[in-house]
Coordinates of C-alpha atoms (C1' of nucleotides) in Angstrom, one line a residue:
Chain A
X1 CA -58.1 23.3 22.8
X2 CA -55.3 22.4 20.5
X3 CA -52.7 23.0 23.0
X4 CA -53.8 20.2 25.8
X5 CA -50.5 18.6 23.2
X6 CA -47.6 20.1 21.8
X7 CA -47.1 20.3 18.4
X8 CA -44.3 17.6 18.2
X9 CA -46.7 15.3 20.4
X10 CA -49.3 16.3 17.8
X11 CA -46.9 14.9 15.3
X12 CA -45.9 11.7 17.3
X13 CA -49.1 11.0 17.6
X14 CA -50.2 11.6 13.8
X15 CA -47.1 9.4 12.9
X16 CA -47.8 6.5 15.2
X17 CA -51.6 6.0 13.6
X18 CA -49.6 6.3 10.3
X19 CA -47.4 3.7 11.0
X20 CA -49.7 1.8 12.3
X21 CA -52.1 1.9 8.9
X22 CA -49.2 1.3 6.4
X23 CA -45.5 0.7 8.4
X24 CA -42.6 2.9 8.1
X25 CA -42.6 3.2 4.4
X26 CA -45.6 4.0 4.4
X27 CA -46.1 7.5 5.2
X28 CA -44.2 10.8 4.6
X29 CA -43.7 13.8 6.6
X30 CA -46.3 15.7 3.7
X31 CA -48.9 12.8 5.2
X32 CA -48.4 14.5 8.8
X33 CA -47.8 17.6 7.4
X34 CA -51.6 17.5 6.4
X35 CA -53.2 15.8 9.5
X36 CA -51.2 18.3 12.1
X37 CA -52.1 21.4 10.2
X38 CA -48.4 22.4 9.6
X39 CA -46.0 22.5 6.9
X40 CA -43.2 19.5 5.8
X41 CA -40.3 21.7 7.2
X42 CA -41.8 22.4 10.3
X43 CA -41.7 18.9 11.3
X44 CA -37.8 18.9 11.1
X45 CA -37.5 20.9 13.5
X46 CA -38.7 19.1 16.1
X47 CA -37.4 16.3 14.1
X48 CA -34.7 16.5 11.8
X49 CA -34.8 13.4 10.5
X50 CA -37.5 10.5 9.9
X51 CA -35.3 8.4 11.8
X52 CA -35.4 10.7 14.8
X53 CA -39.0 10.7 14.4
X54 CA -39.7 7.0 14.4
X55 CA -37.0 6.0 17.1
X56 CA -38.1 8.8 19.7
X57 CA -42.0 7.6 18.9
X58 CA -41.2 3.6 19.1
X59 CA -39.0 4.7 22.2
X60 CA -42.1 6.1 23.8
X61 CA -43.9 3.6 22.8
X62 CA -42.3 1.3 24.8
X63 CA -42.2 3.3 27.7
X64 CA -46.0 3.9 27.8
X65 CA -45.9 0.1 27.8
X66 CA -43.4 0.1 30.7
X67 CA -45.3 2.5 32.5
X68 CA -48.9 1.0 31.6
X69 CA -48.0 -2.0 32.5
X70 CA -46.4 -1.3 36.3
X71 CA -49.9 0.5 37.1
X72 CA -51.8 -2.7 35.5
X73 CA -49.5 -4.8 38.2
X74 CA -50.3 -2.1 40.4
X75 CA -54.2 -2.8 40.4
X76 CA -54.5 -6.6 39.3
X77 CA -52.2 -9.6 41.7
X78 CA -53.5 -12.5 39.7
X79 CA -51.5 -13.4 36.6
X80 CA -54.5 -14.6 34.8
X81 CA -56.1 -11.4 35.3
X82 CA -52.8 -9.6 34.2
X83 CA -53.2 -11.8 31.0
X84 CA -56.6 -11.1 30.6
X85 CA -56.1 -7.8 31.1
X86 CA -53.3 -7.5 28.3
X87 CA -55.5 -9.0 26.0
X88 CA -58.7 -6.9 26.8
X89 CA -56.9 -3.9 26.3
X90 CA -56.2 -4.9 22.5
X91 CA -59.2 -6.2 22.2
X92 CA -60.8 -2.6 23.0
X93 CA -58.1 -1.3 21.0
X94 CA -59.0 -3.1 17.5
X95 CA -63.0 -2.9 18.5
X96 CA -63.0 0.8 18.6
X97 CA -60.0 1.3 15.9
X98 CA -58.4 3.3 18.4
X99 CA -55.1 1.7 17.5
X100 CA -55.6 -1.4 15.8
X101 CA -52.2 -2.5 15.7
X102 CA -49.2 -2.6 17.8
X103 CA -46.8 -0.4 16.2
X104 CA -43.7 -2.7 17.3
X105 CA -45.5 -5.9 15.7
X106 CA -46.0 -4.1 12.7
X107 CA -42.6 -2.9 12.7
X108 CA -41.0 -6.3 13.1
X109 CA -42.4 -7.6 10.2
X110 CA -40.3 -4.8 7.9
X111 CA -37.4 -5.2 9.8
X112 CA -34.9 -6.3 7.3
X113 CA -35.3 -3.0 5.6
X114 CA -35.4 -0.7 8.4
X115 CA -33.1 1.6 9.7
X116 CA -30.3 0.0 11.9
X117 CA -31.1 2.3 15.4
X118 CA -35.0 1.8 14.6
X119 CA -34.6 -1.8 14.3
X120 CA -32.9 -2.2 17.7
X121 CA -35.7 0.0 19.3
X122 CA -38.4 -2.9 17.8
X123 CA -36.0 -5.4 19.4
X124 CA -35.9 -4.0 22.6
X125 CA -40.0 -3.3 22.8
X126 CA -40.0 -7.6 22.7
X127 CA -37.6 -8.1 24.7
X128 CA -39.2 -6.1 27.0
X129 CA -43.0 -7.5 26.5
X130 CA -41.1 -10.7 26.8
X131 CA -39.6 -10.6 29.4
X132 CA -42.7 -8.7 31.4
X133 CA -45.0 -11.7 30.0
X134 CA -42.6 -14.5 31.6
X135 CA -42.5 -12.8 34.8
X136 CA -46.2 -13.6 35.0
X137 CA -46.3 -16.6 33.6
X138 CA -43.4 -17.9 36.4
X139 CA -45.4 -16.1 39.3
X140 CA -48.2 -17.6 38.0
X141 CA -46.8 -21.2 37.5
X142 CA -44.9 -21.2 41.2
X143 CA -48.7 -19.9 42.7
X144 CA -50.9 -22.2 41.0
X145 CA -52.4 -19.6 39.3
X146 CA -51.6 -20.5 35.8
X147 CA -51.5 -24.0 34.5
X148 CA -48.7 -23.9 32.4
X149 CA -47.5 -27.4 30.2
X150 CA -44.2 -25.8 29.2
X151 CA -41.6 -23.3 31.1
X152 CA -42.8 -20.0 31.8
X153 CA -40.5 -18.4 28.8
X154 CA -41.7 -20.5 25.8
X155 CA -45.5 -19.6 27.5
X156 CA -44.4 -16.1 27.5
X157 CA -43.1 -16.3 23.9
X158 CA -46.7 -18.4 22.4
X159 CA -49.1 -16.4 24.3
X160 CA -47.5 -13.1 22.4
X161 CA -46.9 -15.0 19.4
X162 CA -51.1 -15.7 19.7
X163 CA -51.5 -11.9 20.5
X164 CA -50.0 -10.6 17.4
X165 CA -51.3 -13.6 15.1
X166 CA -54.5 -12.7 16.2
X167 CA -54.3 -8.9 15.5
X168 CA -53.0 -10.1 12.1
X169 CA -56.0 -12.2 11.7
X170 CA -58.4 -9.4 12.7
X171 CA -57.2 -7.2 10.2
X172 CA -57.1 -9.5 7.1
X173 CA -60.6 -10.2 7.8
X174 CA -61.5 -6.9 8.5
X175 CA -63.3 -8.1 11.6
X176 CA -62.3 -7.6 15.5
X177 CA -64.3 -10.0 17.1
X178 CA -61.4 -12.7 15.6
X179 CA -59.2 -11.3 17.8
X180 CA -60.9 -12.4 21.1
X181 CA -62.0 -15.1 19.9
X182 CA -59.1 -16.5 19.2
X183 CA -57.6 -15.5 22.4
X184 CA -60.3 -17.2 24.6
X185 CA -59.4 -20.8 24.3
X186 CA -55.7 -19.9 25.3
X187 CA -56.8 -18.2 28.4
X188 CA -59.3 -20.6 29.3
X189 CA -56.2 -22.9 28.6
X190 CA -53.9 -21.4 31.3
X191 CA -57.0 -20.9 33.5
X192 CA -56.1 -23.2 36.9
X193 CA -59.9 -23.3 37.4
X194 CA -60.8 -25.7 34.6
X195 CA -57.6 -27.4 34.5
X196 CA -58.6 -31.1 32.8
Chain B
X1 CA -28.9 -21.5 -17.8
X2 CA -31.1 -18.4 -17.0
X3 CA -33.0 -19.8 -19.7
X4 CA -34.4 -22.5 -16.6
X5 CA -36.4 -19.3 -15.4
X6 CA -38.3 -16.6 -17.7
X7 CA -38.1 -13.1 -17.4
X8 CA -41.4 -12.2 -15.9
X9 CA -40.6 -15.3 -13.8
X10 CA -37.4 -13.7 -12.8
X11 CA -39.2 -10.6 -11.9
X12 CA -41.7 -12.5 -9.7
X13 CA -38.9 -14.4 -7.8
X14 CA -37.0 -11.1 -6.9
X15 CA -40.1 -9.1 -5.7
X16 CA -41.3 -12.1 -3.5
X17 CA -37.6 -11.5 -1.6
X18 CA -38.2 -7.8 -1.6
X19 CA -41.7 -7.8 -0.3
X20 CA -40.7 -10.8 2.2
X21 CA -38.2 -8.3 3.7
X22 CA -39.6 -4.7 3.4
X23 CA -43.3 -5.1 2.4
X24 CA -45.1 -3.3 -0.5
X25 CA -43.9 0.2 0.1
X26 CA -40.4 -1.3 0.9
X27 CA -39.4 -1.7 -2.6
X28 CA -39.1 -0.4 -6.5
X29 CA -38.9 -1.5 -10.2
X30 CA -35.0 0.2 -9.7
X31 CA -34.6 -2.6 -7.3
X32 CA -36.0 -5.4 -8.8
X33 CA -34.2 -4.0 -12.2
X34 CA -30.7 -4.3 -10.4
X35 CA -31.6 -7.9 -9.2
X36 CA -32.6 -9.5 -12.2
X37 CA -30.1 -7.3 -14.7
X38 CA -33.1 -5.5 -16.7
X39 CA -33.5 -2.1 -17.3
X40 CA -37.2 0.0 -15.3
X41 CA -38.8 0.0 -18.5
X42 CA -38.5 -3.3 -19.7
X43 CA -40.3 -4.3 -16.2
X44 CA -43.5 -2.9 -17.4
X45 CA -43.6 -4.5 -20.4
X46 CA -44.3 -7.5 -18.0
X47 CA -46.1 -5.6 -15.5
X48 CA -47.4 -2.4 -16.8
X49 CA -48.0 -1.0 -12.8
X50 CA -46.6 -2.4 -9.7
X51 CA -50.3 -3.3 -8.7
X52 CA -50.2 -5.7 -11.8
X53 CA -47.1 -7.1 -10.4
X54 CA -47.6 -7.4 -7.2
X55 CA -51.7 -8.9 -7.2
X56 CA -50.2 -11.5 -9.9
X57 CA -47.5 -12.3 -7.3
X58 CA -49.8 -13.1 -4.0
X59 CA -52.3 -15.0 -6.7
X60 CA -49.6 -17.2 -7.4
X61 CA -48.4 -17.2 -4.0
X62 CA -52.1 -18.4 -3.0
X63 CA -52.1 -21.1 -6.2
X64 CA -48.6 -22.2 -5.5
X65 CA -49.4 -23.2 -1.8
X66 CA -53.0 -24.6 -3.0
X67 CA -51.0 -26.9 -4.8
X68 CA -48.4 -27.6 -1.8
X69 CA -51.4 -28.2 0.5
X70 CA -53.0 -30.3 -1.9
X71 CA -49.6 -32.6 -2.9
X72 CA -48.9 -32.5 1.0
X73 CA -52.7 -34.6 1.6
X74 CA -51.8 -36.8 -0.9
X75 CA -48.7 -38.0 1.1
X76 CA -49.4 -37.2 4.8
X77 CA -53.1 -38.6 6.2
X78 CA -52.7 -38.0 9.9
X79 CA -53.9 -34.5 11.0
X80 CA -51.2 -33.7 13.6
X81 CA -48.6 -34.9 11.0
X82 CA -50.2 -32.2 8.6
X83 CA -49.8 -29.6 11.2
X84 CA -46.6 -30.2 11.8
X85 CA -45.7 -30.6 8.4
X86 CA -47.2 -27.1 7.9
X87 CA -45.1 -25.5 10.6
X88 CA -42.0 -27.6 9.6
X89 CA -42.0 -26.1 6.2
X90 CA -42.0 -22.5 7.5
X91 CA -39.5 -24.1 10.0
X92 CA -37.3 -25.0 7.5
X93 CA -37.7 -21.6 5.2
X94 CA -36.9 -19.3 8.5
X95 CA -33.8 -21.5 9.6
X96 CA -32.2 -21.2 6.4
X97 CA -33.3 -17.5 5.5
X98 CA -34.7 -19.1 2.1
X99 CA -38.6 -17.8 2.9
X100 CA -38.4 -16.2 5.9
X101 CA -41.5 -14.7 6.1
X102 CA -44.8 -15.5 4.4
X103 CA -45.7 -12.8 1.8
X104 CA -49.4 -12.7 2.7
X105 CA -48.8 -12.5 6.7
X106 CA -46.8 -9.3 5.9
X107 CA -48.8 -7.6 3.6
X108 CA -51.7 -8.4 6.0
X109 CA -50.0 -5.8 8.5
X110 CA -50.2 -3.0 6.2
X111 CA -53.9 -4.0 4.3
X112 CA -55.2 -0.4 5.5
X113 CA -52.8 1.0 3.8
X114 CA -52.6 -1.4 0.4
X115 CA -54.2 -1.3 -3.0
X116 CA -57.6 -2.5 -2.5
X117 CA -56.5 -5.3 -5.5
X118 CA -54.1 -6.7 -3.6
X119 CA -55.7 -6.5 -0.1
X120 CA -58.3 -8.5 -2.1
X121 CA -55.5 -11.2 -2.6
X122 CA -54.7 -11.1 0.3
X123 CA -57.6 -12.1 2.2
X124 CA -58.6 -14.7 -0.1
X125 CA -55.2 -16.3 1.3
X126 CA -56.0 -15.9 4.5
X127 CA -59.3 -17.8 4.0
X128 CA -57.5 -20.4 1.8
X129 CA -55.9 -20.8 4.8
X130 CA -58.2 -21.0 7.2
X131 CA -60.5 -23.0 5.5
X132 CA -57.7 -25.4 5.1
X133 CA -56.5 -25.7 8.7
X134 CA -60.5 -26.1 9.6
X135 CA -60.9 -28.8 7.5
X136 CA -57.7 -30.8 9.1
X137 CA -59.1 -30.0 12.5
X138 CA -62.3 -30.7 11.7
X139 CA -61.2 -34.2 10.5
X140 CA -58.4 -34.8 13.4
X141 CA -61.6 -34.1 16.0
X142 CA -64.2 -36.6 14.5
X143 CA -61.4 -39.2 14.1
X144 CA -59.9 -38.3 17.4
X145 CA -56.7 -38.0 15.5
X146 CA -56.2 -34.5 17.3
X147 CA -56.9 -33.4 21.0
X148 CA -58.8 -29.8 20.2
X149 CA -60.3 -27.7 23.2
X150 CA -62.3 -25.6 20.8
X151 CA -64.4 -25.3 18.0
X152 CA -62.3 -26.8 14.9
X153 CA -62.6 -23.2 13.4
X154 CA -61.4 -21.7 16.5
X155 CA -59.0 -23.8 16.7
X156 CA -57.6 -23.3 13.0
X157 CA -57.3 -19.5 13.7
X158 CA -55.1 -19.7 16.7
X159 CA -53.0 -22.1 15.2
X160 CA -52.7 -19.9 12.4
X161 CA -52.0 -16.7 14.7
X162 CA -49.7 -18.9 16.6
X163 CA -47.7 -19.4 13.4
X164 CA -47.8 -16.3 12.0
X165 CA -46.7 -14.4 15.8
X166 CA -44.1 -17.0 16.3
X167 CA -42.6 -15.8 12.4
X168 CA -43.0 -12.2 13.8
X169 CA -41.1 -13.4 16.7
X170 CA -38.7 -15.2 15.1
X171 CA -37.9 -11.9 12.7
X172 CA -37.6 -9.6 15.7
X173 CA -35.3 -11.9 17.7
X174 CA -33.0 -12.6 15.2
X175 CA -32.9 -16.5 15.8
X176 CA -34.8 -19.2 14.0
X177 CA -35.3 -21.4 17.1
X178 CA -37.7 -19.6 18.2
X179 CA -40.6 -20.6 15.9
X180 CA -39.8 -24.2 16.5
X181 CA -39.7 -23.8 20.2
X182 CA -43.1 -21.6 20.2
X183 CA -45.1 -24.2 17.8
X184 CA -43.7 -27.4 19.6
X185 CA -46.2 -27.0 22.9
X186 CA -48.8 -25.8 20.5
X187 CA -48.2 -29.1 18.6
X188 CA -48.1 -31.1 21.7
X189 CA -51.1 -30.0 23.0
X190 CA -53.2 -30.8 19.9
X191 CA -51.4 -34.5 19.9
X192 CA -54.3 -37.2 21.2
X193 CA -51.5 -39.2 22.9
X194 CA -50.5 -36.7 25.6
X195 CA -54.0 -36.2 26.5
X196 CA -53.9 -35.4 30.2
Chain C
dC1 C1' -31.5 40.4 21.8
dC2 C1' -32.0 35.8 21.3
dC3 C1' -34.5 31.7 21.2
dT4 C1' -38.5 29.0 19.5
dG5 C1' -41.5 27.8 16.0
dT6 C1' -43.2 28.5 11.8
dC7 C1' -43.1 29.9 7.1
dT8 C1' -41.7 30.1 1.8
dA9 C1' -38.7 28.5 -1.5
dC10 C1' -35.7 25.4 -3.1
dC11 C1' -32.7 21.1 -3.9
dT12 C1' -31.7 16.3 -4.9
dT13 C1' -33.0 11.8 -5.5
dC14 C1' -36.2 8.4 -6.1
dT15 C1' -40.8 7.0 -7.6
dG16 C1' -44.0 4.7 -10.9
dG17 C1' -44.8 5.3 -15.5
dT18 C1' -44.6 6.6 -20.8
dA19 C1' -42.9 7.2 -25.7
dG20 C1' -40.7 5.5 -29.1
dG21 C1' -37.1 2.9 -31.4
dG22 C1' -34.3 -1.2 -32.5
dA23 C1' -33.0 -6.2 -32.6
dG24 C1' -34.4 -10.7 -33.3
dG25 C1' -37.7 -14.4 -34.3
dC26 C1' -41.8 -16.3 -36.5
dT27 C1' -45.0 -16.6 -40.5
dG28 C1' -47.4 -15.9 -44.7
dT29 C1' -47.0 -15.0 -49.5
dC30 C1' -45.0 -14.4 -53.9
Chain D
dG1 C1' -35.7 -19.0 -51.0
dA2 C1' -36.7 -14.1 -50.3
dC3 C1' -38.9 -10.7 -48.2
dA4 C1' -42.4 -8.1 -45.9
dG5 C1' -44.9 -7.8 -41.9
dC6 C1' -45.7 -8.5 -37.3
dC7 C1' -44.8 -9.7 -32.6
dT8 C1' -42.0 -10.0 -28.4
dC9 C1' -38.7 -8.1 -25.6
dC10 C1' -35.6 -5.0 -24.3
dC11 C1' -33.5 -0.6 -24.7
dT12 C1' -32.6 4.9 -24.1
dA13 C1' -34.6 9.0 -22.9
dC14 C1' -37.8 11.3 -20.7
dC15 C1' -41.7 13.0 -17.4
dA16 C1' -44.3 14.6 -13.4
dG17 C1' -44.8 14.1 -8.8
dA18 C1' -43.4 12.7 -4.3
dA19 C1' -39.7 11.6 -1.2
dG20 C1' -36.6 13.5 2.6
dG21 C1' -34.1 17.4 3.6
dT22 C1' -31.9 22.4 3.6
dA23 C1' -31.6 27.7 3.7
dG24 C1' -33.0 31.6 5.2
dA25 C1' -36.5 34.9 6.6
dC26 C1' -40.0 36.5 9.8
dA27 C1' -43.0 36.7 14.0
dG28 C1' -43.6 36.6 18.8
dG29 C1' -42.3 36.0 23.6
dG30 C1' -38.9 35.9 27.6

DNA sequence: CCCTGTCTACCTTCTGGTAGGGAGGCTGTC
DNA sequence: GACAGCCTCCCTACCAGAAGGTAGACAGGG
């Protein structure tokens, strides 16, 4: 049953819900060590360094996001819905405490004092979600499906900027309806439908 | 002339730059002992655990900005200017790398993973805060001194998130006009004047 | 036979923290 | 005024444990 993932996705995976609890300094490879079953050496093989470990996994984070996000544009046309849809799937995230936390947000915040090739990878995950997030919001402007009152890249730019203030909030209050709720005026806001 | 600031003082100032950049696990007493030209142990005379240190530090953090809150009502009535007086302060720290990040939004990201003293602290910020921003929107509503589409707590919360995102965005870019240009429609839209 | 994956054992450096001593300043008492 | 005592602050020296990381051996499979 243990081998539906290899060890090193084992490890991945026990590092990312690290991270996402306490950052980059905020676990060791003798934390993983105990959650994968293994010992502290082991995990340098597959990775030899923690830098290796934490730029492969925020590399593959944002290519689950890439790839997660061309089958959500696969099954959902309207932009609204794509926004919706974006936001929903945190929302379920910090409900259940799946993953609470998006490990790039989390990282951004310590990136002064991260490693130079892990701080790039951070970068390139926003610039990615950015750019992804103003692609909707122009389709959505030139259809009339979003009613946007600035251009499509400063939408783009507050509507994440909401996202990860609002997975902020639900943490400090230790409560995850906060995070939906705060989203829901800013949808309703960008909604055509009830345009004032 | 470093007789202007006392030690512990000293202390305090340099851990608030070493938090604001790397968070709680993101620095030592060796650090803070280079910075302020001490030796470890004389640290702890001060602070006899980094917990001390660090819950005295975000409970002056909290005081300091009650009292920057509460000098800022006595100068500024109008609501919106409040706001915007809030996000031009942070404005201001980001742009000229003074305070470019607030203490309590970073720590918030790594709560699960804190002291439960300080995640303590922290939240009581956070509420600070909140109950803060209510109370101006609150106000700005009933005297139609703000244009708000929500609840006045709902509305406080994604303000907040907005600030605190476009901070996170502003740290991953690299460039300080970013918080500007993401609070500026968020601004807008709460002015009475544009009203659509 | 070699390659992969794991192990034990070990290293160095850093971590927060402690013990104890010394210099200097204040204060009370003779 | 002198001096003892104490208090504050900083020091050197040290500690145990955790950090990231290395070396080398062993087991099993192709």
């Amino acid at each position: 049953m243990s081998n539906l993932l290899t060890t090193s996705d084992e490890i991945l995976a026990s590092a990312l819900t690290l991270i996402m609890s306490g950052g980059y300094n905020g676990f060791s490879y003798a934390d993983i060590a105990g959650v994968v079953g293994i010992r502290k050496a082991s995990i340098h093989h597959h990775f030899p360094s923690k830098v290796d470990l934490v730029r492969t996994l925020v590399k593959q984070y944002r290519k689950d996001a890439e790839v997660g996000v061309a089958a959500l544009e696969q099954g959902v046309q309207d932009p609204l819905e794509l926004l919706k849809a974006y936001a929903g799937h945190w929302a379920r995230c910090i409900e259940d405490s799946s993953r609470p936390f998006c490990v790039c947000a989390l990282l951004a915040s310590e990136l002064p004092a991260l490693p130079p090739e892990i701080a790039e990878e951070v970068k390139a995950f926003f610039r990615f979600l950015s750019t992804w997030l103003t692609s909707v919001m122009d389709r959505g402007s030139r259809e009339g499906a979003l009613n946007l009152s600035s251009q499509p890249r400063v939408e783009a730019e507050a509507f994440m900027a909401s996202v990860h203030g609002a997975m902020l909030s639900a943490r400090a209050y230790g409560t995850p309806e906060v995070f939906p709720a705060i989203l829901a005026p800013t949808l309703q806001r960008l909604s055509p439908t009830v345009a004032q």
